[in-house]
């Protein structure tokens, strides 16, 4: 039995609630594995858990308040079972630190996103109950190897963490720290390990994933495009995606990888946030709308069928009607496959926090207008898939018998009629119908 096997008689149950982005989903998985080495198995049922871990996100509004109300709901469970351990991880843990235990004494431990490799020692009582520093060491060096269990066909792999960009509205540089890239050799090892366990699609994660750089296996400095080329040569890895990117880090070698690496899917999430140069400057995005548009041209030259998605913040402090119109114009010019849009809300500790806000009703009306345009584009992009044959990686059974659900090359959910295909099959599927949030297709052939 290895150090990381779980003795059946000692199995305790761990319930993890994950908020926020894919990086948190990945972190929760790694924390579960770290706790697996301590004899914990995951449960989906909070009431039977020996430990409840809330892996928090600080991006959305009132993140801390949401955490405190979730913790309030855990109080009766802790009163019933004083042995229950309650932990808070992630970006709110990082931002609030000791305040969490002060306000909610039911909490046994608080661990930031850069230190969760110490979670097992904290649970054993061999480390402080609050750890939110930014250590020199790489947490990934201290986490147990992922255990040799079968995995779902699509997996996340964190390659980069933190951010040095300091956009005026964003807490990430303060909660996740400075940009750090994981070494090539460890990324390649983890990718091969995932493939050996049944993974066929990997999404590379990072707050600024395309800012990744590192010393390559050939002794040279690699950029993110070179890393993708190396992953494209990994036997059995059929699909590569990455998120989230900054426009200023879309280097030539990455754009060329979109042209040259067939495993790199024709889908790119490239946040722009606004189409107004004035607002982009106030946001500290360090590029103009025109530079973004020219970048999109170059990406589309390299990969004409690429589907582009983005993020928009509406009602950023100082935004005028003209700025809003500029954003709508940029959206018209790019024609996005889908996009995420939010009304600006101030985050304590960020440069924009003290700035005068746009009137709420005005911002609401702008958001509605912008979302209506994005919804039209999304619908058109989805309907444009009908009649096309696309790759679909099957991920789960459908609701109805004889149906499975997978993701297309362009990340659409696709219902596929089949009684013989298996989860993990990568098929060529002809799209016959577009519904509100999904497509329906018939199998043409296995890829
Ligand atoms: S680049 Fe992204 S993560 Fe970094 S500060 Fe800007 S919005 Fe936040």
PDB file of N, CA, C and O and ligand atoms in Angstrom, residues 59 162-174 176-177 179 206-208 244-247 249 271 273 283-285 311 313, ligand 1:
ATOM      1  N   UNK A  59     -14.443  37.036  -6.669  1.00  0.00           N
ATOM      2  CA  UNK A  59     -14.691  37.874  -7.847  1.00  0.00           C
ATOM      3  C   UNK A  59     -16.069  38.532  -7.801  1.00  0.00           C
ATOM      4  O   UNK A  59     -16.218  39.702  -8.098  1.00  0.00           O
ATOM      5  N   UNK A 162      -1.796  33.483 -10.367  1.00  0.00           N
ATOM      6  CA  UNK A 162      -1.502  34.856  -9.983  1.00  0.00           C
ATOM      7  C   UNK A 162      -1.541  35.805 -11.168  1.00  0.00           C
ATOM      8  O   UNK A 162      -1.682  35.386 -12.318  1.00  0.00           O
ATOM      9  N   UNK A 163      -1.410  37.090 -10.860  1.00  0.00           N
ATOM     10  CA  UNK A 163      -1.515  38.086 -11.919  1.00  0.00           C
ATOM     11  C   UNK A 163      -0.743  39.344 -11.540  1.00  0.00           C
ATOM     12  O   UNK A 163      -0.830  39.812 -10.404  1.00  0.00           O
ATOM     13  N   UNK A 164      -0.001  39.878 -12.530  1.00  0.00           N
ATOM     14  CA  UNK A 164       0.741  41.128 -12.314  1.00  0.00           C
ATOM     15  C   UNK A 164       0.095  42.300 -13.044  1.00  0.00           C
ATOM     16  O   UNK A 164       0.693  43.363 -13.158  1.00  0.00           O
ATOM     17  N   UNK A 165      -1.106  42.125 -13.584  1.00  0.00           N
ATOM     18  CA  UNK A 165      -1.665  43.143 -14.471  1.00  0.00           C
ATOM     19  C   UNK A 165      -2.354  44.283 -13.705  1.00  0.00           C
ATOM     20  O   UNK A 165      -2.454  45.381 -14.211  1.00  0.00           O
ATOM     21  N   UNK A 166      -2.905  43.994 -12.558  1.00  0.00           N
ATOM     22  CA  UNK A 166      -3.539  45.017 -11.714  1.00  0.00           C
ATOM     23  C   UNK A 166      -4.594  45.837 -12.449  1.00  0.00           C
ATOM     24  O   UNK A 166      -4.539  47.065 -12.467  1.00  0.00           O
ATOM     25  N   UNK A 167      -5.536  45.155 -13.049  1.00  0.00           N
ATOM     26  CA  UNK A 167      -6.690  45.870 -13.600  1.00  0.00           C
ATOM     27  C   UNK A 167      -7.391  46.560 -12.427  1.00  0.00           C
ATOM     28  O   UNK A 167      -7.469  45.995 -11.329  1.00  0.00           O
ATOM     29  N   UNK A 168      -7.919  47.750 -12.683  1.00  0.00           N
ATOM     30  CA  UNK A 168      -8.373  48.603 -11.573  1.00  0.00           C
ATOM     31  C   UNK A 168      -9.551  48.028 -10.792  1.00  0.00           C
ATOM     32  O   UNK A 168      -9.823  48.466  -9.682  1.00  0.00           O
ATOM     33  N   UNK A 169     -10.264  47.050 -11.392  1.00  0.00           N
ATOM     34  CA  UNK A 169     -11.478  46.525 -10.750  1.00  0.00           C
ATOM     35  C   UNK A 169     -11.254  45.177 -10.073  1.00  0.00           C
ATOM     36  O   UNK A 169     -12.180  44.636  -9.473  1.00  0.00           O
ATOM     37  N   UNK A 170     -10.055  44.610 -10.154  1.00  0.00           N
ATOM     38  CA  UNK A 170      -9.894  43.175  -9.896  1.00  0.00           C
ATOM     39  C   UNK A 170      -9.077  42.880  -8.634  1.00  0.00           C
ATOM     40  O   UNK A 170      -8.039  43.488  -8.383  1.00  0.00           O
ATOM     41  N   UNK A 171      -9.557  41.880  -7.878  1.00  0.00           N
ATOM     42  CA  UNK A 171      -8.885  41.511  -6.623  1.00  0.00           C
ATOM     43  C   UNK A 171      -7.820  40.434  -6.806  1.00  0.00           C
ATOM     44  O   UNK A 171      -7.049  40.168  -5.882  1.00  0.00           O
ATOM     45  N   UNK A 172      -7.785  39.818  -7.984  1.00  0.00           N
ATOM     46  CA  UNK A 172      -6.916  38.639  -8.155  1.00  0.00           C
ATOM     47  C   UNK A 172      -5.447  38.898  -7.787  1.00  0.00           C
ATOM     48  O   UNK A 172      -4.839  38.089  -7.082  1.00  0.00           O
ATOM     49  N   UNK A 173      -4.840  40.026  -8.224  1.00  0.00           N
ATOM     50  CA  UNK A 173      -3.422  40.222  -7.864  1.00  0.00           C
ATOM     51  C   UNK A 173      -3.201  40.243  -6.349  1.00  0.00           C
ATOM     52  O   UNK A 173      -2.110  39.944  -5.874  1.00  0.00           O
ATOM     53  N   UNK A 174      -4.251  40.610  -5.599  1.00  0.00           N
ATOM     54  CA  UNK A 174      -4.109  40.680  -4.140  1.00  0.00           C
ATOM     55  C   UNK A 174      -4.424  39.341  -3.476  1.00  0.00           C
ATOM     56  O   UNK A 174      -3.871  39.029  -2.424  1.00  0.00           O
ATOM     57  N   UNK A 176      -4.455  36.164  -5.175  1.00  0.00           N
ATOM     58  CA  UNK A 176      -3.674  35.039  -5.717  1.00  0.00           C
ATOM     59  C   UNK A 176      -2.195  35.362  -5.834  1.00  0.00           C
ATOM     60  O   UNK A 176      -1.398  34.494  -6.162  1.00  0.00           O
ATOM     61  N   UNK A 177      -1.833  36.614  -5.663  1.00  0.00           N
ATOM     62  CA  UNK A 177      -0.418  36.967  -5.672  1.00  0.00           C
ATOM     63  C   UNK A 177       0.154  37.175  -7.067  1.00  0.00           C
ATOM     64  O   UNK A 177      -0.579  37.258  -8.055  1.00  0.00           O
ATOM     65  N   UNK A 179       2.363  36.649 -10.619  1.00  0.00           N
ATOM     66  CA  UNK A 179       2.319  35.574 -11.623  1.00  0.00           C
ATOM     67  C   UNK A 179       3.421  34.558 -11.381  1.00  0.00           C
ATOM     68  O   UNK A 179       4.588  34.929 -11.234  1.00  0.00           O
ATOM     69  N   UNK A 206      -5.066  29.235 -15.829  1.00  0.00           N
ATOM     70  CA  UNK A 206      -4.233  30.250 -15.199  1.00  0.00           C
ATOM     71  C   UNK A 206      -5.006  31.547 -15.181  1.00  0.00           C
ATOM     72  O   UNK A 206      -5.855  31.774 -16.052  1.00  0.00           O
ATOM     73  N   UNK A 207      -4.756  32.407 -14.197  1.00  0.00           N
ATOM     74  CA  UNK A 207      -5.421  33.715 -14.187  1.00  0.00           C
ATOM     75  C   UNK A 207      -4.996  34.514 -15.412  1.00  0.00           C
ATOM     76  O   UNK A 207      -5.736  35.297 -15.945  1.00  0.00           O
ATOM     77  N   UNK A 208      -3.752  34.269 -15.828  1.00  0.00           N
ATOM     78  CA  UNK A 208      -3.211  34.890 -17.026  1.00  0.00           C
ATOM     79  C   UNK A 208      -2.500  33.811 -17.795  1.00  0.00           C
ATOM     80  O   UNK A 208      -1.301  33.868 -18.003  1.00  0.00           O
ATOM     81  N   UNK A 244      -7.705  31.660 -18.440  1.00  0.00           N
ATOM     82  CA  UNK A 244      -8.194  32.825 -19.140  1.00  0.00           C
ATOM     83  C   UNK A 244      -7.004  33.643 -19.626  1.00  0.00           C
ATOM     84  O   UNK A 244      -5.984  33.692 -18.963  1.00  0.00           O
ATOM     85  N   UNK A 245      -7.192  34.310 -20.727  1.00  0.00           N
ATOM     86  CA  UNK A 245      -6.075  34.993 -21.379  1.00  0.00           C
ATOM     87  C   UNK A 245      -6.209  36.507 -21.298  1.00  0.00           C
ATOM     88  O   UNK A 245      -7.315  37.033 -21.217  1.00  0.00           O
ATOM     89  N   UNK A 246      -5.075  37.168 -21.380  1.00  0.00           N
ATOM     90  CA  UNK A 246      -5.066  38.629 -21.503  1.00  0.00           C
ATOM     91  C   UNK A 246      -4.653  38.977 -22.937  1.00  0.00           C
ATOM     92  O   UNK A 246      -3.695  38.377 -23.455  1.00  0.00           O
ATOM     93  N   UNK A 247      -5.321  39.918 -23.574  1.00  0.00           N
ATOM     94  CA  UNK A 247      -4.970  40.249 -24.968  1.00  0.00           C
ATOM     95  C   UNK A 247      -3.484  40.578 -25.141  1.00  0.00           C
ATOM     96  O   UNK A 247      -2.890  40.224 -26.173  1.00  0.00           O
ATOM     97  N   UNK A 249      -0.969  39.316 -23.876  1.00  0.00           N
ATOM     98  CA  UNK A 249      -0.086  38.143 -23.843  1.00  0.00           C
ATOM     99  C   UNK A 249      -0.363  37.178 -24.998  1.00  0.00           C
ATOM    100  O   UNK A 249       0.099  36.036 -24.966  1.00  0.00           O
ATOM    101  N   UNK A 271     -10.956  38.075 -22.781  1.00  0.00           N
ATOM    102  CA  UNK A 271     -11.688  39.205 -22.197  1.00  0.00           C
ATOM    103  C   UNK A 271     -11.189  40.552 -22.715  1.00  0.00           C
ATOM    104  O   UNK A 271      -9.984  40.773 -22.827  1.00  0.00           O
ATOM    105  N   UNK A 273     -13.465  43.500 -21.827  1.00  0.00           N
ATOM    106  CA  UNK A 273     -14.114  44.286 -20.761  1.00  0.00           C
ATOM    107  C   UNK A 273     -14.837  45.532 -21.255  1.00  0.00           C
ATOM    108  O   UNK A 273     -15.888  45.877 -20.735  1.00  0.00           O
ATOM    109  N   UNK A 283      -9.453  51.363 -16.634  1.00  0.00           N
ATOM    110  CA  UNK A 283      -9.388  49.997 -16.075  1.00  0.00           C
ATOM    111  C   UNK A 283      -7.960  49.481 -15.967  1.00  0.00           C
ATOM    112  O   UNK A 283      -7.737  48.395 -15.453  1.00  0.00           O
ATOM    113  N   UNK A 284      -7.022  50.225 -16.552  1.00  0.00           N
ATOM    114  CA  UNK A 284      -5.613  49.799 -16.589  1.00  0.00           C
ATOM    115  C   UNK A 284      -5.426  48.526 -17.408  1.00  0.00           C
ATOM    116  O   UNK A 284      -4.628  47.649 -17.053  1.00  0.00           O
ATOM    117  N   UNK A 285      -6.166  48.416 -18.517  1.00  0.00           N
ATOM    118  CA  UNK A 285      -6.047  47.206 -19.343  1.00  0.00           C
ATOM    119  C   UNK A 285      -4.825  47.277 -20.268  1.00  0.00           C
ATOM    120  O   UNK A 285      -4.423  46.291 -20.854  1.00  0.00           O
ATOM    121  N   UNK A 311     -15.366  38.763 -21.862  1.00  0.00           N
ATOM    122  CA  UNK A 311     -16.022  39.279 -20.650  1.00  0.00           C
ATOM    123  C   UNK A 311     -16.219  40.791 -20.826  1.00  0.00           C
ATOM    124  O   UNK A 311     -15.349  41.461 -21.399  1.00  0.00           O
ATOM    125  N   UNK A 313     -17.511  44.342 -18.553  1.00  0.00           N
ATOM    126  CA  UNK A 313     -17.983  45.006 -17.337  1.00  0.00           C
ATOM    127  C   UNK A 313     -18.734  46.255 -17.783  1.00  0.00           C
ATOM    128  O   UNK A 313     -18.173  47.102 -18.501  1.00  0.00           O
TER     129      UNK A 313
HETATM  130  S1  LIG B   1      -5.613  40.430 -15.981  1.00  0.00           S
HETATM  131 FE1  LIG B   1      -7.395  39.327 -15.194  1.00  0.00          FE
HETATM  132  S2  LIG B   1      -6.756  38.474 -13.220  1.00  0.00           S
HETATM  133 FE2  LIG B   1      -5.236  40.036 -13.778  1.00  0.00          FE
HETATM  134  S3  LIG B   1      -5.940  41.915 -12.759  1.00  0.00           S
HETATM  135 FE3  LIG B   1      -6.803  41.945 -14.834  1.00  0.00          FE
HETATM  136  S4  LIG B   1      -8.842  40.966 -14.656  1.00  0.00           S
HETATM  137 FE4  LIG B   1      -7.675  40.477 -12.775  1.00  0.00          FE
END
